């Protein structure tokens, strides 16, 4: 008989905390629905006390999603718990996730407290949350660096007052896999009543061991894993959903543990999150990276042609990678595009589909080999068209031993403005021309240009971080012309600035 691992997805909470990855409520609902389609058991939808936007998103996700449990995060603070309970009022199954730091560092240097007082606060928080919901998860923040004996005391105490899930986060990504596994085993062996609760892992990837630590935890008795799509999350990220699910599937004979995930939807969910959050997936990322199933050396190609299993331990179609089955070209119709978009997790209304299709045809004229990433970018572009400041015209003159000059026309709420500027390069001259029009003291802190697939006809993606009045804003642009992509990224960030009076 196999065991079941519950998948708790925190893309919309721990993942969304990443600078530049913030989503609006509509986008969060789209991700939540994709997670439901994927078959996750729990969706951590936000930290409601942190902002009205987070609160509203949990309410709307609760309405939009049917069967996964919706989870709302709190500190061990009554006001947080009140707000979390309120945020879950429409959830068919709601869970409050409350907790407190238990490591020496957190107790003494963050909470200015002592171990007994922290244990008391943990118990009081769980008791208080139980007044609202039956399903209460407790997290012992920085459990990875918490002494096992004290951790066991805290966990035993919260289970006694009704915690249904006990989360053991390696908050700082510090543990080695054998240490994390032993920690879970210690709790299994030493906590009275441990069988009354599910043990959960929540590993961060600071040393690149989040997946290994989670698997070690599962091998020692954890039956819930907290994960994010593409491993996004604070700093180096969280354990990635796709790595855990595919490890369990590929090594089932050894681990004998199942999940409820429909693995063929993994790739679509990965693209959706990457595109909505403007967070590129590294090409060599396990399971969902562009090169995860690409064989480039002659020996490997020959081996795969003889028998796929010579060099592949997973079938790409098992994770929903099916690129070559429909080749999209300038002759493809709307239906083919719609089908491809649906595989990528996008369900578009007719009007938006028409708009994306028009842009698709223009791109297909410039680029013969249209990839999934190109298509997902077109969807993003169609959304950006609704912005207040738009690029209407751009002309750049540049070349070796020439002074680059750019002329820009912006459409600001329907009115047109022109400017021309020189610069030390084509991007610099175009951005300087834009700045002449918008008159805002904006500093570009980060500027990242990336080709998304390959070839000189490729689409270039630009990520920009700008600073305005001590606040950071992120912008994103994509185009076969990287100067246009750069200006689009700059304008994307500018559109997020407070409107000037
Ligand atoms: O990393 C962590 O400890 C967390 C908790 C809030 C669960 O994200
Ligand atoms: Zn975390």
Tab-separated table of C-alpha atoms in Angstrom, residues 178-472:
chain	number	residue	atom	x	y	z
A	178	UNK	CA	20.439	13.913	6.860
A	179	UNK	CA	20.011	16.525	9.630
A	180	UNK	CA	16.574	17.539	8.407
A	181	UNK	CA	15.529	13.881	8.067
A	182	UNK	CA	16.762	13.182	11.613
A	183	UNK	CA	14.830	16.203	12.909
A	184	UNK	CA	11.574	14.811	11.520
A	185	UNK	CA	12.398	11.346	12.875
A	186	UNK	CA	13.154	12.864	16.286
A	187	UNK	CA	9.664	14.385	16.359
A	188	UNK	CA	8.052	11.137	15.194
A	189	UNK	CA	9.860	9.234	17.979
A	190	UNK	CA	9.627	11.745	20.804
A	191	UNK	CA	6.412	13.783	20.517
A	192	UNK	CA	3.480	12.312	22.363
A	193	UNK	CA	0.370	12.426	20.150
A	194	UNK	CA	2.349	13.091	16.951
A	195	UNK	CA	0.049	10.687	15.039
A	196	UNK	CA	-2.863	13.111	15.665
A	197	UNK	CA	-1.263	15.714	13.357
A	198	UNK	CA	0.290	15.720	9.899
A	199	UNK	CA	3.971	16.702	9.830
A	200	UNK	CA	4.762	19.252	7.140
A	201	UNK	CA	8.079	20.334	5.587
A	202	UNK	CA	8.750	23.903	4.429
A	203	UNK	CA	12.294	24.126	3.094
A	204	UNK	CA	14.141	27.099	1.639
A	205	UNK	CA	16.856	26.747	-0.942
A	206	UNK	CA	19.693	28.949	0.326
A	207	UNK	CA	22.250	26.164	-0.109
A	208	UNK	CA	20.415	24.465	-2.988
A	209	UNK	CA	19.135	21.662	-0.747
A	210	UNK	CA	15.425	22.422	-0.452
A	211	UNK	CA	14.325	19.447	-2.545
A	212	UNK	CA	16.800	17.030	-0.912
A	213	UNK	CA	15.727	18.206	2.563
A	214	UNK	CA	12.042	17.851	1.749
A	215	UNK	CA	12.547	14.320	0.436
A	216	UNK	CA	14.576	13.465	3.570
A	217	UNK	CA	11.682	14.797	5.674
A	218	UNK	CA	9.170	12.729	3.704
A	219	UNK	CA	11.315	9.580	4.050
A	220	UNK	CA	11.218	10.090	7.799
A	221	UNK	CA	7.496	10.606	8.206
A	222	UNK	CA	6.408	14.032	6.917
A	223	UNK	CA	3.191	13.730	4.905
A	224	UNK	CA	2.724	17.311	3.718
A	225	UNK	CA	5.285	19.247	1.642
A	226	UNK	CA	5.119	23.036	1.255
A	227	UNK	CA	6.270	23.998	-2.204
A	228	UNK	CA	6.049	26.639	-4.917
A	229	UNK	CA	5.837	26.470	-8.693
A	230	UNK	CA	9.328	26.885	-10.226
A	231	UNK	CA	10.709	27.021	-6.655
A	232	UNK	CA	10.095	30.764	-6.426
A	233	UNK	CA	10.189	32.287	-2.952
A	234	UNK	CA	12.149	34.387	-0.468
A	235	UNK	CA	15.873	34.767	-1.354
A	236	UNK	CA	16.982	31.561	-3.152
A	237	UNK	CA	13.411	30.304	-3.132
A	238	UNK	CA	11.355	27.433	-1.712
A	239	UNK	CA	11.211	23.743	-2.553
A	240	UNK	CA	9.808	23.434	-6.057
A	241	UNK	CA	6.561	21.571	-6.587
A	242	UNK	CA	7.653	19.984	-9.841
A	243	UNK	CA	10.876	18.565	-8.372
A	244	UNK	CA	9.102	16.902	-5.430
A	245	UNK	CA	6.235	15.529	-7.486
A	246	UNK	CA	8.483	14.159	-10.229
A	247	UNK	CA	10.957	12.705	-7.709
A	248	UNK	CA	8.125	10.779	-6.076
A	249	UNK	CA	6.791	9.659	-9.460
A	250	UNK	CA	10.154	8.698	-10.964
A	251	UNK	CA	11.428	6.931	-7.830
A	252	UNK	CA	8.100	5.430	-6.783
A	253	UNK	CA	9.564	1.924	-6.364
A	254	UNK	CA	11.946	3.217	-3.698
A	255	UNK	CA	9.757	5.802	-1.961
A	256	UNK	CA	6.302	4.256	-2.418
A	257	UNK	CA	4.545	7.608	-1.948
A	258	UNK	CA	1.958	9.220	-4.233
A	259	UNK	CA	0.566	12.709	-4.677
A	260	UNK	CA	-2.697	13.900	-6.161
A	261	UNK	CA	-0.918	15.982	-8.818
A	262	UNK	CA	-1.856	15.636	-12.484
A	263	UNK	CA	1.740	15.854	-13.694
A	264	UNK	CA	0.767	16.647	-17.293
A	265	UNK	CA	-0.326	20.090	-16.083
A	266	UNK	CA	3.039	20.935	-14.513
A	267	UNK	CA	4.583	22.627	-17.541
A	268	UNK	CA	1.509	24.818	-18.139
A	269	UNK	CA	1.476	25.920	-14.499
A	270	UNK	CA	5.189	26.671	-14.657
A	271	UNK	CA	4.789	28.879	-17.757
A	272	UNK	CA	1.767	30.644	-16.291
A	273	UNK	CA	3.566	31.553	-13.053
A	274	UNK	CA	6.762	32.549	-14.852
A	275	UNK	CA	4.890	34.823	-17.221
A	276	UNK	CA	2.486	36.413	-14.773
A	277	UNK	CA	5.283	37.068	-12.282
A	278	UNK	CA	7.815	38.067	-14.953
A	279	UNK	CA	10.230	35.639	-13.366
A	280	UNK	CA	12.191	33.708	-15.997
A	281	UNK	CA	12.851	30.009	-15.406
A	282	UNK	CA	16.574	29.223	-15.599
A	283	UNK	CA	17.223	27.115	-18.734
A	284	UNK	CA	18.753	24.240	-16.751
A	285	UNK	CA	16.014	24.190	-14.086
A	286	UNK	CA	15.087	20.599	-13.226
A	287	UNK	CA	11.825	19.360	-14.819
A	288	UNK	CA	10.593	22.646	-16.352
A	289	UNK	CA	13.728	24.410	-17.674
A	290	UNK	CA	14.106	24.878	-21.426
A	291	UNK	CA	17.002	22.414	-21.474
A	292	UNK	CA	15.522	19.874	-19.053
A	293	UNK	CA	14.788	17.514	-21.948
A	294	UNK	CA	17.158	18.912	-24.599
A	295	UNK	CA	19.957	16.648	-25.710
A	296	UNK	CA	22.741	18.526	-27.400
A	297	UNK	CA	25.783	16.283	-27.580
A	298	UNK	CA	25.950	13.892	-30.539
A	299	UNK	CA	26.460	10.873	-28.282
A	300	UNK	CA	23.374	11.736	-26.214
A	301	UNK	CA	21.234	12.437	-29.293
A	302	UNK	CA	22.237	9.110	-30.784
A	303	UNK	CA	21.501	7.360	-27.479
A	304	UNK	CA	18.050	8.956	-27.162
A	305	UNK	CA	17.154	8.063	-30.752
A	306	UNK	CA	18.033	4.417	-30.038
A	307	UNK	CA	16.033	4.390	-26.823
A	308	UNK	CA	14.689	7.465	-24.993
A	309	UNK	CA	15.424	5.899	-21.617
A	310	UNK	CA	19.163	5.806	-22.342
A	311	UNK	CA	19.328	9.455	-21.261
A	312	UNK	CA	15.864	10.387	-19.986
A	313	UNK	CA	14.533	9.319	-16.584
A	314	UNK	CA	11.234	11.119	-17.198
A	315	UNK	CA	9.030	11.275	-20.267
A	316	UNK	CA	8.601	14.981	-21.213
A	317	UNK	CA	4.943	14.340	-22.014
A	318	UNK	CA	4.435	13.282	-18.366
A	319	UNK	CA	5.068	16.891	-17.326
A	320	UNK	CA	3.085	18.328	-20.247
A	321	UNK	CA	5.982	19.208	-22.547
A	322	UNK	CA	4.644	18.472	-25.941
A	323	UNK	CA	6.042	21.291	-28.040
A	324	UNK	CA	6.673	19.552	-31.339
A	325	UNK	CA	3.157	18.143	-31.667
A	326	UNK	CA	1.726	21.451	-32.999
A	327	UNK	CA	4.034	23.680	-34.950
A	328	UNK	CA	2.758	27.230	-34.895
A	329	UNK	CA	3.571	29.239	-37.999
A	330	UNK	CA	2.169	32.251	-39.853
A	331	UNK	CA	-0.331	29.845	-41.456
A	332	UNK	CA	-1.760	28.581	-38.150
A	333	UNK	CA	-5.346	29.482	-37.394
A	334	UNK	CA	-6.951	30.861	-34.244
A	335	UNK	CA	-7.988	27.370	-33.113
A	336	UNK	CA	-4.394	26.114	-33.091
A	337	UNK	CA	-3.289	29.174	-31.140
A	338	UNK	CA	-6.194	28.817	-28.704
A	339	UNK	CA	-5.331	25.149	-28.164
A	340	UNK	CA	-1.681	25.988	-27.504
A	341	UNK	CA	-2.653	28.788	-25.107
A	342	UNK	CA	-4.889	26.411	-23.179
A	343	UNK	CA	-2.048	23.901	-22.842
A	344	UNK	CA	-0.002	26.763	-21.421
A	345	UNK	CA	-2.706	27.542	-18.898
A	346	UNK	CA	-4.255	30.625	-20.592
A	347	UNK	CA	-8.017	30.743	-21.171
A	348	UNK	CA	-8.733	33.914	-23.138
A	349	UNK	CA	-12.008	35.629	-23.907
A	350	UNK	CA	-12.731	35.988	-27.645
A	351	UNK	CA	-11.722	39.665	-27.793
A	352	UNK	CA	-8.369	39.091	-26.095
A	353	UNK	CA	-7.745	35.992	-28.207
A	354	UNK	CA	-8.298	38.064	-31.382
A	355	UNK	CA	-5.828	40.650	-30.127
A	356	UNK	CA	-3.201	38.025	-29.263
A	357	UNK	CA	-3.799	36.289	-32.609
A	358	UNK	CA	-3.130	39.515	-34.510
A	359	UNK	CA	0.137	40.010	-32.624
A	360	UNK	CA	0.984	36.347	-33.152
A	361	UNK	CA	0.679	36.761	-36.935
A	362	UNK	CA	2.964	39.794	-36.851
A	363	UNK	CA	5.545	37.876	-34.827
A	364	UNK	CA	5.250	34.794	-37.042
A	365	UNK	CA	6.170	36.979	-40.016
A	366	UNK	CA	9.397	37.994	-38.265
A	367	UNK	CA	10.250	34.703	-36.571
A	368	UNK	CA	9.603	31.324	-38.191
A	369	UNK	CA	9.934	29.149	-35.100
A	370	UNK	CA	7.353	30.295	-32.540
A	371	UNK	CA	7.951	28.805	-29.090
A	372	UNK	CA	5.707	28.531	-26.039
A	373	UNK	CA	7.576	31.384	-24.361
A	374	UNK	CA	6.893	33.672	-27.326
A	375	UNK	CA	3.180	32.957	-27.106
A	376	UNK	CA	3.009	33.520	-23.385
A	377	UNK	CA	4.754	36.862	-23.893
A	378	UNK	CA	2.141	37.926	-26.423
A	379	UNK	CA	-0.532	37.371	-23.775
A	380	UNK	CA	1.423	39.613	-21.412
A	381	UNK	CA	1.761	42.267	-24.129
A	382	UNK	CA	-1.989	42.320	-24.736
A	383	UNK	CA	-2.469	43.030	-21.022
A	384	UNK	CA	0.120	45.804	-21.033
A	385	UNK	CA	-1.740	47.617	-23.830
A	386	UNK	CA	-4.237	48.812	-21.235
A	387	UNK	CA	-1.564	50.999	-19.549
A	388	UNK	CA	-1.798	54.813	-19.264
A	389	UNK	CA	1.583	55.668	-20.833
A	390	UNK	CA	2.233	53.827	-24.103
A	391	UNK	CA	5.050	53.823	-26.603
A	392	UNK	CA	3.648	55.220	-29.839
A	393	UNK	CA	6.793	55.610	-31.930
A	394	UNK	CA	10.494	54.884	-31.551
A	395	UNK	CA	13.333	55.530	-33.968
A	396	UNK	CA	16.976	54.997	-33.106
A	397	UNK	CA	20.030	55.787	-35.187
A	398	UNK	CA	23.119	53.924	-34.040
A	399	UNK	CA	26.243	52.211	-35.361
A	400	UNK	CA	29.998	51.973	-34.925
A	401	UNK	CA	31.573	55.447	-34.446
A	402	UNK	CA	28.141	57.116	-34.573
A	403	UNK	CA	26.562	59.093	-31.754
A	404	UNK	CA	23.357	57.116	-30.947
A	405	UNK	CA	20.216	59.280	-31.242
A	406	UNK	CA	16.667	58.298	-30.378
A	407	UNK	CA	13.318	59.901	-31.130
A	408	UNK	CA	10.418	58.763	-28.984
A	409	UNK	CA	6.708	59.512	-29.070
A	410	UNK	CA	4.619	58.612	-26.036
A	411	UNK	CA	0.864	58.409	-25.777
A	412	UNK	CA	-0.059	59.600	-22.287
A	413	UNK	CA	-3.752	59.120	-21.604
A	414	UNK	CA	-4.519	59.845	-25.264
A	415	UNK	CA	-2.210	62.873	-25.710
A	416	UNK	CA	1.004	62.568	-27.808
A	417	UNK	CA	4.437	63.872	-26.739
A	418	UNK	CA	7.725	63.764	-28.725
A	419	UNK	CA	11.371	64.025	-27.640
A	420	UNK	CA	14.800	63.370	-29.126
A	421	UNK	CA	17.987	62.625	-27.234
A	422	UNK	CA	21.550	61.429	-27.671
A	423	UNK	CA	23.061	58.844	-25.345
A	424	UNK	CA	26.039	56.550	-24.887
A	425	UNK	CA	24.148	53.729	-26.617
A	426	UNK	CA	20.780	53.171	-28.313
A	427	UNK	CA	19.006	52.151	-25.076
A	428	UNK	CA	20.479	55.063	-23.131
A	429	UNK	CA	19.407	57.570	-25.796
A	430	UNK	CA	15.854	56.137	-25.944
A	431	UNK	CA	15.453	56.136	-22.145
A	432	UNK	CA	16.812	59.716	-21.961
A	433	UNK	CA	14.224	60.787	-24.538
A	434	UNK	CA	11.453	59.139	-22.488
A	435	UNK	CA	12.702	60.895	-19.345
A	436	UNK	CA	12.494	64.268	-21.126
A	437	UNK	CA	8.776	63.646	-21.605
A	438	UNK	CA	7.818	62.201	-18.244
A	439	UNK	CA	9.818	64.641	-16.039
A	440	UNK	CA	10.198	62.205	-13.123
A	441	UNK	CA	13.412	61.616	-11.148
A	442	UNK	CA	13.622	57.899	-11.842
A	443	UNK	CA	16.834	55.902	-11.371
A	444	UNK	CA	17.361	52.577	-13.122
A	445	UNK	CA	18.846	50.176	-10.537
A	446	UNK	CA	18.795	46.977	-12.561
A	447	UNK	CA	18.598	46.213	-16.257
A	448	UNK	CA	18.546	42.600	-17.419
A	449	UNK	CA	18.308	41.563	-21.086
A	450	UNK	CA	17.692	37.957	-22.029
A	451	UNK	CA	16.967	36.075	-25.259
A	452	UNK	CA	14.142	33.696	-24.509
A	453	UNK	CA	14.851	30.849	-26.881
A	454	UNK	CA	17.652	30.981	-29.414
A	455	UNK	CA	18.682	32.497	-32.751
A	456	UNK	CA	19.215	36.092	-33.853
A	457	UNK	CA	15.494	36.393	-34.701
A	458	UNK	CA	14.595	35.647	-31.091
A	459	UNK	CA	12.390	37.712	-28.788
A	460	UNK	CA	14.443	39.638	-26.206
A	461	UNK	CA	13.050	39.945	-22.683
A	462	UNK	CA	14.001	42.916	-20.539
A	463	UNK	CA	13.527	43.197	-16.768
A	464	UNK	CA	14.089	46.561	-15.160
A	465	UNK	CA	14.131	47.738	-11.570
A	466	UNK	CA	13.694	51.468	-11.078
A	467	UNK	CA	13.742	53.641	-7.987
A	468	UNK	CA	11.434	56.600	-7.493
A	469	UNK	CA	11.200	58.523	-4.215
A	470	UNK	CA	12.861	55.643	-2.301
A	471	UNK	CA	10.423	53.069	-3.634
A	472	UNK	CA	11.300	50.246	-6.019
